[in-house]
CSV table of C-alpha atoms and ligand atoms in Angstrom, one decimal:
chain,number,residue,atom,x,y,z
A,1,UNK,CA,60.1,73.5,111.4
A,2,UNK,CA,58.8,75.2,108.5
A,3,UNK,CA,61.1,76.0,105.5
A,4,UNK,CA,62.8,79.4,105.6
A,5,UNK,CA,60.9,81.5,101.9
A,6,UNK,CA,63.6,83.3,99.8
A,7,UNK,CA,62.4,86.0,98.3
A,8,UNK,CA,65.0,87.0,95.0
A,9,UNK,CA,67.0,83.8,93.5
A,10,UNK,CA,70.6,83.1,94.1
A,11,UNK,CA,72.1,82.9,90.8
A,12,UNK,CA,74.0,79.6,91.4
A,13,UNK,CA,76.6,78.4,88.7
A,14,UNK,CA,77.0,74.7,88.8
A,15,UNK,CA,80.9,72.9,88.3
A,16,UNK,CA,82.8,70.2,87.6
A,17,UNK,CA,84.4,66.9,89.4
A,18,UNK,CA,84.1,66.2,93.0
A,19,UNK,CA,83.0,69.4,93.8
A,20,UNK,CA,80.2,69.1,91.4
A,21,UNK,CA,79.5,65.9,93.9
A,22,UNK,CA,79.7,68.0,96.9
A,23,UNK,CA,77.7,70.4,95.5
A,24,UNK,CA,74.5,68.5,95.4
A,25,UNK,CA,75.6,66.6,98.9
A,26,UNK,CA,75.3,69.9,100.6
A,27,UNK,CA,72.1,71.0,99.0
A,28,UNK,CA,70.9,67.8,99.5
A,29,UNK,CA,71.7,67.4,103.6
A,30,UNK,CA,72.2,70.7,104.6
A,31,UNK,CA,70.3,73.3,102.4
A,32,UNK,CA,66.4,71.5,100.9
A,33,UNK,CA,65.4,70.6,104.6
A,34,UNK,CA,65.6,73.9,105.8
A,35,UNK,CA,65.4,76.5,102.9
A,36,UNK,CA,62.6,76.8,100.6
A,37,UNK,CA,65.8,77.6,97.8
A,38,UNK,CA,64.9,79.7,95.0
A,39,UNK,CA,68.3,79.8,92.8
A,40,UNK,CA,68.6,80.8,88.8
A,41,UNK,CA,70.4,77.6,87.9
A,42,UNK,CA,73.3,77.7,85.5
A,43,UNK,CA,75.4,74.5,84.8
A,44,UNK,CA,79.1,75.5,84.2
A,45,UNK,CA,80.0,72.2,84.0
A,46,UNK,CA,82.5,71.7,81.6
A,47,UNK,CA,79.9,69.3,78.9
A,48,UNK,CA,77.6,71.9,79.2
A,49,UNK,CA,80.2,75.2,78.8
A,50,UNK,CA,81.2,72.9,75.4
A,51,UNK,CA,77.5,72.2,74.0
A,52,UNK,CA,76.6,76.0,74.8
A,53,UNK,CA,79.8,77.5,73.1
A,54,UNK,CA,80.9,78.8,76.5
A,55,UNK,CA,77.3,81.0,76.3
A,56,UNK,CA,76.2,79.9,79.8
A,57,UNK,CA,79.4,81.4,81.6
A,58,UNK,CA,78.4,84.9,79.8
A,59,UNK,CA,74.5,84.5,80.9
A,60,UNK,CA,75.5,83.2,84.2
A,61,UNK,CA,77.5,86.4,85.0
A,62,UNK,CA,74.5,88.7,83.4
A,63,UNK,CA,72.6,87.3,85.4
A,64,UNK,CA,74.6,88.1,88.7
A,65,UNK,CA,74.7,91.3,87.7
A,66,UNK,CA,70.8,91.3,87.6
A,67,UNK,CA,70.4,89.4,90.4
A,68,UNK,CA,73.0,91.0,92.6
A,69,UNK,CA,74.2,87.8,94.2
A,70,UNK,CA,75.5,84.2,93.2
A,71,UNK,CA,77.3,80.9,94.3
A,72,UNK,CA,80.3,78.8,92.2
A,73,UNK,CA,81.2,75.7,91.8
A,74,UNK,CA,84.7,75.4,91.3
A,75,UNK,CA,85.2,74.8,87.3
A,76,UNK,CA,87.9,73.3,85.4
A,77,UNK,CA,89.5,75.5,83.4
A,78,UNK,CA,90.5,74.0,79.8
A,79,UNK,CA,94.1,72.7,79.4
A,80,UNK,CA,95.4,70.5,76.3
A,81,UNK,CA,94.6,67.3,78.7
A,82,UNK,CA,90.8,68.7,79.1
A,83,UNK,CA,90.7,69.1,75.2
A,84,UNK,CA,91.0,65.4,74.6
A,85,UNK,CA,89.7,64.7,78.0
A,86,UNK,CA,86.1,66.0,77.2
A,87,UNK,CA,85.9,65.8,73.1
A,88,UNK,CA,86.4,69.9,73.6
A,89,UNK,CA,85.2,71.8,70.3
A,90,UNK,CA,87.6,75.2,71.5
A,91,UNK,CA,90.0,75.8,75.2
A,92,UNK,CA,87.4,77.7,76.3
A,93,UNK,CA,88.6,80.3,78.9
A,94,UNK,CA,88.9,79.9,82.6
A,95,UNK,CA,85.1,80.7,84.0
A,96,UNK,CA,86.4,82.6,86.7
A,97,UNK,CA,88.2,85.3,84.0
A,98,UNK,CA,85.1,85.8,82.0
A,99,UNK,CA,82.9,86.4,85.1
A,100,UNK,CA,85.8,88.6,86.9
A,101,UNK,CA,85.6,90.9,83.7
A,102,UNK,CA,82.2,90.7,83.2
A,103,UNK,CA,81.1,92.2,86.8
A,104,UNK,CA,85.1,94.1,87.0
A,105,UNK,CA,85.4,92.6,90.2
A,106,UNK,CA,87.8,92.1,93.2
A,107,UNK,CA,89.0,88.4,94.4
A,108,UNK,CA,89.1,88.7,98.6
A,109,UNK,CA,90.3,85.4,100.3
A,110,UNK,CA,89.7,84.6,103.4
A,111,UNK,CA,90.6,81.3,105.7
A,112,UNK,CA,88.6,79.7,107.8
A,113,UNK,CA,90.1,79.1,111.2
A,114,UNK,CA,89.2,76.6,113.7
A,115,UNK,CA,90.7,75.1,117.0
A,116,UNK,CA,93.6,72.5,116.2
A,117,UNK,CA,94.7,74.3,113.5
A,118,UNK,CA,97.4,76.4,114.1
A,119,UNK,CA,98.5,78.8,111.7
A,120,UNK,CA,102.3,78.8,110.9
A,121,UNK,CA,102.4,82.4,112.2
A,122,UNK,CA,101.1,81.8,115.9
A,123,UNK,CA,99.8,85.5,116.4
A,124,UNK,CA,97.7,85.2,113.1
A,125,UNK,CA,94.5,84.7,115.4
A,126,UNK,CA,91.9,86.4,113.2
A,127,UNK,CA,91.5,86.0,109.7
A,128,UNK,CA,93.8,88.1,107.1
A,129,UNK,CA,91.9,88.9,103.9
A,130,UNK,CA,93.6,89.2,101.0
A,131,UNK,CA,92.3,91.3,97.7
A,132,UNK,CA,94.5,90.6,94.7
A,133,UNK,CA,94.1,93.7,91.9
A,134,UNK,CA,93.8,91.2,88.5
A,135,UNK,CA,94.1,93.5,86.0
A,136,UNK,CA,97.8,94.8,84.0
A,137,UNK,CA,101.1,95.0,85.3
A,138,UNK,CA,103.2,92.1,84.8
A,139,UNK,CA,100.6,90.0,84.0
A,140,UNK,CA,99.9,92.2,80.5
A,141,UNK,CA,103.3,93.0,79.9
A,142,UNK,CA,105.4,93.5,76.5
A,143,UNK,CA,108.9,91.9,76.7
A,144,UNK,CA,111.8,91.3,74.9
A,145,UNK,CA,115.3,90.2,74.7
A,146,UNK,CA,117.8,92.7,72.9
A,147,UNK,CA,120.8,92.7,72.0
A,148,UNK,CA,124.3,94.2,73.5
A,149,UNK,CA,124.5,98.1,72.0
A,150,UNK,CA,120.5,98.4,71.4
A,151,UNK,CA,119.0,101.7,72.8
A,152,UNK,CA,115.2,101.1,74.1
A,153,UNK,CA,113.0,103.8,74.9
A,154,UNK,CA,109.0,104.0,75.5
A,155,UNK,CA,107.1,106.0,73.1
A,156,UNK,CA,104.0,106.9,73.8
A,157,UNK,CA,101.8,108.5,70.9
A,158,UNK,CA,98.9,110.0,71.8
A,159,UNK,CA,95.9,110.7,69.9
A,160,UNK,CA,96.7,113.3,67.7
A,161,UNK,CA,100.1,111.8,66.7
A,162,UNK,CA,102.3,113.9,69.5
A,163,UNK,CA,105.3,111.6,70.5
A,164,UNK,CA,106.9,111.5,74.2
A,165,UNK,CA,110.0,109.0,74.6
A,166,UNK,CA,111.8,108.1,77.8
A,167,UNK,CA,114.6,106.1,77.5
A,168,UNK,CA,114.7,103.1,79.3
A,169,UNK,CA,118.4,101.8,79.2
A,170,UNK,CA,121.1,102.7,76.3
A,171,UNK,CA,122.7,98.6,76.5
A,172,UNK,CA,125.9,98.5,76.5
A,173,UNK,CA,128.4,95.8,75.6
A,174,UNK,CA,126.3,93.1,77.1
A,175,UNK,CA,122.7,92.2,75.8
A,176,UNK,CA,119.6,92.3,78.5
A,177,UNK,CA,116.1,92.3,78.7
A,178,UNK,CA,113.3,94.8,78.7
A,179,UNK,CA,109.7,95.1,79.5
A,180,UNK,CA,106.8,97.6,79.4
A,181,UNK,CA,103.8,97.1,81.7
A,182,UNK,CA,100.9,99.2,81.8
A,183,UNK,CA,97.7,99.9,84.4
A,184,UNK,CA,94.5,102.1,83.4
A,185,UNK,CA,92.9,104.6,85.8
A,186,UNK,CA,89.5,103.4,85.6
A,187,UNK,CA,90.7,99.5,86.6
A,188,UNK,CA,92.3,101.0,89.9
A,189,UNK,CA,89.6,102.8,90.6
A,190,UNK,CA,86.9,100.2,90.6
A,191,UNK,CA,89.9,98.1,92.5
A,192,UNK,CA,89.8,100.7,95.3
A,193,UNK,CA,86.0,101.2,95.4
A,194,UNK,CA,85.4,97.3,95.4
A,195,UNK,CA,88.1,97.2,98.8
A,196,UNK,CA,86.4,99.7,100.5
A,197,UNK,CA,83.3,98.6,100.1
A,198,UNK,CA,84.2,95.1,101.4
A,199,UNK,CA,85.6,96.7,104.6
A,200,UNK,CA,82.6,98.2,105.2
A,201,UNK,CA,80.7,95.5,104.5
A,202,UNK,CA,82.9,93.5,106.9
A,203,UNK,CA,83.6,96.2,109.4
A,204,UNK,CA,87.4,95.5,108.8
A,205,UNK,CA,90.4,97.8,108.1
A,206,UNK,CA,91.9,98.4,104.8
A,207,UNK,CA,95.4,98.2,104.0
A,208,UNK,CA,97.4,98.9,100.9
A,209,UNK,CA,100.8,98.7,99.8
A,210,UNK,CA,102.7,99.6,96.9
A,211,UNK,CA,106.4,101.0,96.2
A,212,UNK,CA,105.8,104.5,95.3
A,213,UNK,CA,108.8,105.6,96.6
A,214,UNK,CA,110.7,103.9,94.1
A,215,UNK,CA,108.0,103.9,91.3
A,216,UNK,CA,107.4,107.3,91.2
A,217,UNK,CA,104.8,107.9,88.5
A,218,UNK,CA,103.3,104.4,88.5
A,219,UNK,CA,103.0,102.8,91.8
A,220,UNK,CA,102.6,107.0,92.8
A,221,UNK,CA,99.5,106.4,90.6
A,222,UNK,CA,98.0,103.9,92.3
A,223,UNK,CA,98.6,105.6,95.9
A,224,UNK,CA,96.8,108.3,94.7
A,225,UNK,CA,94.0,107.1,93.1
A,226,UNK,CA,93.4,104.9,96.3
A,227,UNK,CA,93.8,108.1,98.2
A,228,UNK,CA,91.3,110.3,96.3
A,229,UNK,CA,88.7,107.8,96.5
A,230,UNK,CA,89.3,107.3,99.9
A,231,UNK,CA,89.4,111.0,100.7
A,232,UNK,CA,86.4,111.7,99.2
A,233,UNK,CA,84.1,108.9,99.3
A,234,UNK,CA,84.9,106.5,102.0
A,235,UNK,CA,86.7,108.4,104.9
A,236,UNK,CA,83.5,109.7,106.6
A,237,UNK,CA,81.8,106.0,106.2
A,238,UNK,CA,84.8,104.6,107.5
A,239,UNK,CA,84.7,106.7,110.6
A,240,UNK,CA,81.5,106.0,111.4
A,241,UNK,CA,81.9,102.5,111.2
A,242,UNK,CA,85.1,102.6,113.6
A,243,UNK,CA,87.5,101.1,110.4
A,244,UNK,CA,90.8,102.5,109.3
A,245,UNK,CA,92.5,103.0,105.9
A,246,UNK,CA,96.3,102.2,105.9
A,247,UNK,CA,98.8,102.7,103.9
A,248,UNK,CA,102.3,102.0,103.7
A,249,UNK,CA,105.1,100.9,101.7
A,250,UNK,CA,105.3,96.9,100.3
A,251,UNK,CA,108.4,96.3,102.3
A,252,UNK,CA,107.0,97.8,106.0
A,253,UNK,CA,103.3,95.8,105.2
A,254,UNK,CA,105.1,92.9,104.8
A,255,UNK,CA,107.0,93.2,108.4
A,256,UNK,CA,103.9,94.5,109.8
A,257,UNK,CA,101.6,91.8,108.5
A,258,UNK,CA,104.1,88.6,110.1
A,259,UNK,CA,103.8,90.9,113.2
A,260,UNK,CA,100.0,91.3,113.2
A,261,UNK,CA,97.2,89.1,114.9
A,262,UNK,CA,94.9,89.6,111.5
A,263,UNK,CA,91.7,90.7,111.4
A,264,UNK,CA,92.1,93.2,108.2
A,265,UNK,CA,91.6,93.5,104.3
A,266,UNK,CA,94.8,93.5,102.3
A,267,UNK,CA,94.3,95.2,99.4
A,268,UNK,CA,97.5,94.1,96.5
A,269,UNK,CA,98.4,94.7,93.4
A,270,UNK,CA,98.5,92.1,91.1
A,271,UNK,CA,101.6,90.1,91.4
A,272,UNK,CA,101.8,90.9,95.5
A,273,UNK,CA,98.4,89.5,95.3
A,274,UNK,CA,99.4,86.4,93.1
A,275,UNK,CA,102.4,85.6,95.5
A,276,UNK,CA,101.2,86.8,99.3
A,277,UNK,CA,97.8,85.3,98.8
A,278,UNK,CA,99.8,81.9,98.0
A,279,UNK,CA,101.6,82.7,101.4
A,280,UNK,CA,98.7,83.4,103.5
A,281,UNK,CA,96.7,80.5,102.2
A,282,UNK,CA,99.5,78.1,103.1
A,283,UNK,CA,100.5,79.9,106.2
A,284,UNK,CA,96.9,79.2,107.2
A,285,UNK,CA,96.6,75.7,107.1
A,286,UNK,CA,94.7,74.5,104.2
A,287,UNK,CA,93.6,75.7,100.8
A,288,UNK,CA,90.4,73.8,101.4
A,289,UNK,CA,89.8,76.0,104.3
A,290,UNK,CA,89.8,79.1,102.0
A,291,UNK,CA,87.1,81.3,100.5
A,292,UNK,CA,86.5,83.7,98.3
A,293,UNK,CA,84.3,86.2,97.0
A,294,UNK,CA,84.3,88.5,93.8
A,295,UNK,CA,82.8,91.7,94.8
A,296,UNK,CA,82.0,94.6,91.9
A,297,UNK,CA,82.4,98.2,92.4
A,298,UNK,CA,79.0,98.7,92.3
A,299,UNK,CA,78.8,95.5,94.6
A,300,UNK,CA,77.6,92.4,93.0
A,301,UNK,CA,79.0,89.2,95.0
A,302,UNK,CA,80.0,86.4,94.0
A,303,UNK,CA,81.3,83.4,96.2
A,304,UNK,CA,83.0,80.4,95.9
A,305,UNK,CA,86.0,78.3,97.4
A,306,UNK,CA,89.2,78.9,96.4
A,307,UNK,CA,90.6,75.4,95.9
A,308,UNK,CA,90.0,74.0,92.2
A,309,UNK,CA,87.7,70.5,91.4
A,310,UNK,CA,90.0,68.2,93.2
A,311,UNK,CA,90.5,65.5,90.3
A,312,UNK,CA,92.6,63.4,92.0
A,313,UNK,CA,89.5,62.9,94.8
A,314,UNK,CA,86.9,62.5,91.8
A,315,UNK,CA,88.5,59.7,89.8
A,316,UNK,CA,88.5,57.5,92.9
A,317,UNK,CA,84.9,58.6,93.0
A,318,UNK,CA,84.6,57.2,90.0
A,319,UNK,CA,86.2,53.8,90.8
A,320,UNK,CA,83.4,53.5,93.4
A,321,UNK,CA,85.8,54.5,96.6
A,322,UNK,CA,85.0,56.5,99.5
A,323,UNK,CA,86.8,60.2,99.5
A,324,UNK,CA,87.3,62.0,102.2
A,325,UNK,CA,87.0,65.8,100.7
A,326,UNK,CA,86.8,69.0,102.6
A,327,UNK,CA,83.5,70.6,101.8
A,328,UNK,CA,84.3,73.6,104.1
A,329,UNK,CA,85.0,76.3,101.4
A,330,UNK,CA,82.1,75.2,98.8
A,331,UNK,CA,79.8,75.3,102.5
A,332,UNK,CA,80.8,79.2,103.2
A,333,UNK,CA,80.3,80.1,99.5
A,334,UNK,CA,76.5,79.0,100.0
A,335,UNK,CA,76.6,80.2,103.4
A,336,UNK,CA,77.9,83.6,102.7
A,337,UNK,CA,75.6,83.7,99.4
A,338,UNK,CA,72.7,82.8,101.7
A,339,UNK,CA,73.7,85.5,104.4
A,340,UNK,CA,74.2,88.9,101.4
A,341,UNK,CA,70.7,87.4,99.5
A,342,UNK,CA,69.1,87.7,103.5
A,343,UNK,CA,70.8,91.3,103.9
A,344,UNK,CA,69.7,92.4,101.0
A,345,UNK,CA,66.4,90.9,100.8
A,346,UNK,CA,65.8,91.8,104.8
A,347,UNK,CA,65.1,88.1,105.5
A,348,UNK,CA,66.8,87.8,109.3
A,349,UNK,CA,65.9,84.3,109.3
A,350,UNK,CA,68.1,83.3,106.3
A,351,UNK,CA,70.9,85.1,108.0
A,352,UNK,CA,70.2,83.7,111.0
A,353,UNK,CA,70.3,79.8,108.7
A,354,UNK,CA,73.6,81.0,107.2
A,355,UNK,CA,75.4,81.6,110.8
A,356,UNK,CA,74.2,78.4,112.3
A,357,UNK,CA,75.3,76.4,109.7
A,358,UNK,CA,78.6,78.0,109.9
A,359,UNK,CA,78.9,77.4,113.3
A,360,UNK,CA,77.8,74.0,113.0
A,361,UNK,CA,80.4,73.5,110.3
A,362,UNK,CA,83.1,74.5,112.9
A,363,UNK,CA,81.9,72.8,115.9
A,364,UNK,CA,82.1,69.8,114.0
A,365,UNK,CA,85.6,70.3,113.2
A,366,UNK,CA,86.6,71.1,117.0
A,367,UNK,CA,84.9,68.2,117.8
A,368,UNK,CA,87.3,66.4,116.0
A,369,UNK,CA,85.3,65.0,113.2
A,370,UNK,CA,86.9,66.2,109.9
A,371,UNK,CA,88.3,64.8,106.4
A,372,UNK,CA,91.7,64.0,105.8
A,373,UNK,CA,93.3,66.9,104.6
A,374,UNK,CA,92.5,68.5,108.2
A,375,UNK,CA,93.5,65.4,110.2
A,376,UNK,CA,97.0,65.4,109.0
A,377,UNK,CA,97.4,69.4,110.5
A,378,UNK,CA,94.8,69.2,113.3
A,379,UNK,CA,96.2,69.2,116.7
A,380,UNK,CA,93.4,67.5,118.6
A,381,UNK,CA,93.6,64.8,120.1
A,382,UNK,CA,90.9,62.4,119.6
A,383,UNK,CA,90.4,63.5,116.3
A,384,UNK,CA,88.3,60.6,113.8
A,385,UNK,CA,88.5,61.2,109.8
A,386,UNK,CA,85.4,60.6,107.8
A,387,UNK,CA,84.4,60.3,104.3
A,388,UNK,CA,82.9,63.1,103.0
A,389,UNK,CA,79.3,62.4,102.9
A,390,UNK,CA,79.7,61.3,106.7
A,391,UNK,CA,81.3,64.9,107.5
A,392,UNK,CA,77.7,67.2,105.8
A,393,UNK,CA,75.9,64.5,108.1
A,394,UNK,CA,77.6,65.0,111.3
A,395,UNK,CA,77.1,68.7,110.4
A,396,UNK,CA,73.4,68.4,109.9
A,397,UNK,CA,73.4,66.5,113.3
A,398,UNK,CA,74.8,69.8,115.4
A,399,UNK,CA,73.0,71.8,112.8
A,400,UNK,CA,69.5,70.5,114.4
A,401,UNK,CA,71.0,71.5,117.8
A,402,UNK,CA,71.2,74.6,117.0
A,403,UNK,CA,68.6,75.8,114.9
B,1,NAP,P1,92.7,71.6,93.3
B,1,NAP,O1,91.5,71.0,92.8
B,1,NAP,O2,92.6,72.7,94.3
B,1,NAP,O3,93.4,70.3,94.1
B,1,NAP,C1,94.8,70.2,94.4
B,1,NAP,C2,95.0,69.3,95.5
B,1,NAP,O4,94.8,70.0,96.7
B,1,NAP,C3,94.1,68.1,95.6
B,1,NAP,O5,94.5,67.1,94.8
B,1,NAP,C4,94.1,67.8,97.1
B,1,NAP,O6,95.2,67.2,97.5
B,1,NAP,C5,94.1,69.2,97.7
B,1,NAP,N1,92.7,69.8,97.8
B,1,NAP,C6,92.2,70.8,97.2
B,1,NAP,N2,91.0,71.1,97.6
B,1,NAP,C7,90.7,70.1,98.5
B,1,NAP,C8,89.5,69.8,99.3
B,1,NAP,N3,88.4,70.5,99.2
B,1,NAP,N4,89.6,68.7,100.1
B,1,NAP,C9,90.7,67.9,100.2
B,1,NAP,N5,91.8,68.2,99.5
B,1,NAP,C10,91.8,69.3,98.7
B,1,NAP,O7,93.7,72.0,92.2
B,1,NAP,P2,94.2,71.3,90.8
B,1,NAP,O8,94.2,69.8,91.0
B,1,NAP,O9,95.4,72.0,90.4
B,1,NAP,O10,93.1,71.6,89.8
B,1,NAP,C11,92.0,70.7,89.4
B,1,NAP,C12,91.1,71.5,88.5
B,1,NAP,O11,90.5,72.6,89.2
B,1,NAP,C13,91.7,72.0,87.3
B,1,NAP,O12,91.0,71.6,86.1
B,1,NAP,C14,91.7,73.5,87.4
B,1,NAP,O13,91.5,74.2,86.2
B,1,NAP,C15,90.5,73.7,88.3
B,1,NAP,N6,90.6,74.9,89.2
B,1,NAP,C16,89.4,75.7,89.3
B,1,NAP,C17,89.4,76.7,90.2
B,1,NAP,C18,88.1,77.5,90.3
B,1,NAP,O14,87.1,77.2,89.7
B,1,NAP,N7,88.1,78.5,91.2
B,1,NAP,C19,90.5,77.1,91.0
B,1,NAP,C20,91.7,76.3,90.8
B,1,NAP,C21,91.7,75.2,89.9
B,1,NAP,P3,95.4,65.6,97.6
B,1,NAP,O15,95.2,65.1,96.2
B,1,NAP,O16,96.8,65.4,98.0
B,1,NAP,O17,94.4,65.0,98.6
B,2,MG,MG1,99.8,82.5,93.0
């Protein structure tokens, strides 16, 4: 068979640990034989993030912005360990921060569900997706403790000096806590734009939550803003393309979503994002099973998996023992890469790659050939864990079936 041609590169931004290892194991069985790969190669690796004074993460997200499409490695993001670890001259910055504000983008996270693996929530038979707003709120916040008769109040000056104060609490004979949070227009806005673009993109519905009726001017702001945009750039696309926009309050999307079979984009704010995404992953089955995708307002993609470098596997690499690592998530970050570079670059064929291998991927599983991490939860019952390398090559076995 004759390798598929790309025509633009993936921008593709090498990582760290075991998944650095996978990372060449799947381009090595899985993507060379077939694809004639043209990427823009960037090594995030951490050695190479310290020589380059964290440059290469900037240039790496310029250039998805150029390119319009890229694939991650998961990166390890600096700690005091890391420092002495890896001879560190600075704690540079989580990767995933600098590239997130770089393109302004939108995290959606989506599992990956196979037979055997049940989700907790039985009626969870298609895929909730959830997009977590990372900008303000709690997350930027001012806090402080104050003491018992303190009067607090939030001034805002604006630019020509004018005050406005609203008091916040007049404390009384006990001392308490305050703390001031703030969100800008513009960041909701490209929040909103970037879900309703994925929706499309997917053909899924949108929903959104917040609790305007009890945040009146703040979470009221967000409603709006999401309505506004909706109203007047989105509604007619959405119609045509047989998707819905929802909204409700935080409290009733909850109920709903335990009650739902999936299938839909959950837009969040940032900490509903921080804590429901935490409970959809886990209600799923596996964090290894998980991907995600940074998408820009004016929709640049990035994709990647949403677990971390798994250390723990990559120091018995090291020791010369076999791991048995999931490589399902870093697979569909390539595969969906390779899918958007195909749309965009009408190549069928590289589309046509990208879905094979996916479905080769999950045959595979529901075959009962997997890694550890998905033997413990499968259900299946002649079920046989392999090592990691073993799992790409049983893929690329069913992969030549199919292609
Ligand atoms: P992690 O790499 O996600 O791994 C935590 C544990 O989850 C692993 O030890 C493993 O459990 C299990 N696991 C995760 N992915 C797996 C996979 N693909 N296959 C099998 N098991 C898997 O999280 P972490 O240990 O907290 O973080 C390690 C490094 O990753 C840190 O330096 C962190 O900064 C970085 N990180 C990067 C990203 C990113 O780039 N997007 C995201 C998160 C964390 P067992 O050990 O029990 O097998
Ligand atoms: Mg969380």
């Amino acid at each position: 068979m004759a390798k598929i041609q790309m025509k633009t590169p993936l921008v593709e931004m090498d990582g760290d640990e075991m998944t650095r290892i996978i990372w060449k194991m799947i381009k090595d069985i899985l993507l060379y034989p077939y694809v004639d790969l043209k990427t823009e190669y960037y090594d995030l690796g951490l050695e190479h993030r310290n020589e380059t004074d964290d440059k290469v993460t900037f240039e790496s997200a310029e250039a998805t912005k150029k390119y319009g499409v890229a694939v991650k490695c998961a990166t390890i993001t600096p700690n005091a360990d890391r420092m002495s670890e890896y001879n560190l001259k600075e704690m540079w910055k989580s990767p995933n921060g600098t590239i997130r504000a770089i393109l302004d983008g939108t995290v959606f996270r989506t599992p990956i569900l196979v037979k055997g693996i049940t989700p907790f929530i039985p009626t969870w038979t298609k895929p909730i997706t959830i997009a977590r707003h990372a900008y303000g709120d709690v997350y930027k916040n001012t806090e402080m403790q104050v003491p018992a008769g303190a009067k607090c109040e939030i001034v805002c000056t604006d630019k020509n000096g004018n005050e406005t104060r609203s008091l916040i609490h007049q404390f009384g004979g006990s001392a308490g806590i305050v703390q001031g949070l703030h969100n800008v227009d513009a960041s909701i806005a490209s929040f909103a734009r970037s879900c309703f673009n994925f929706g499309l993109d997917t053909k899924q519905d949108v929903w959104f939550a917040t609790k305007d009726t009890i945040s009146k001017k703040y979470d009221h702001r967000f409603k709006d803003i999401f309505a506004e945009i909706y109203e007047k750039e989105y509604k007619e696309k959405f119609e045509n393309a047989g998707i819905t926009y929802f909204y409700t309050l935080i409290d009733d999307a909850v109920a709903r979503v335990i009650r739902s079979e999936g299938g839909y984009i959950w837009a969040c704010k940032n900490y509903d994002g921080d804590v429901m995404s935490d409970m959809v992953a886990t209600a799923y089955g596996s964090l290894a099973m998980m991907t995600s995708v940074l998408v820009s307002p004016d929709g640049v993609y990035e994709y990647e998996a949403a677990h971390g470098t798994v250390q723990r596997h990559y120091y018995k690499h090291l020791k010369g023992e076999k791991t048995s690592t999931n490589s399902v998530a870093t697979l569909f970050a390539w595969t969906g890469a390779l899918k958007k570079r195909g749309e965009l670059d009408a190549l069928p064929e590289l589309v046509h790659f990208a879905e094979k291998l996916e479905q080769a991927t999950i045959q595979t599983i529901e075959e009962g050939v997997m890694t550890g991490d998905l033997a413990l939860l499968s259900t299946l019952p002649n079920k046989k864990k392999v090592d990691t390398e073993t799992f790409l090559q049983e893929i690329n076995e069913r992969l030549k079936a199919l292609l």
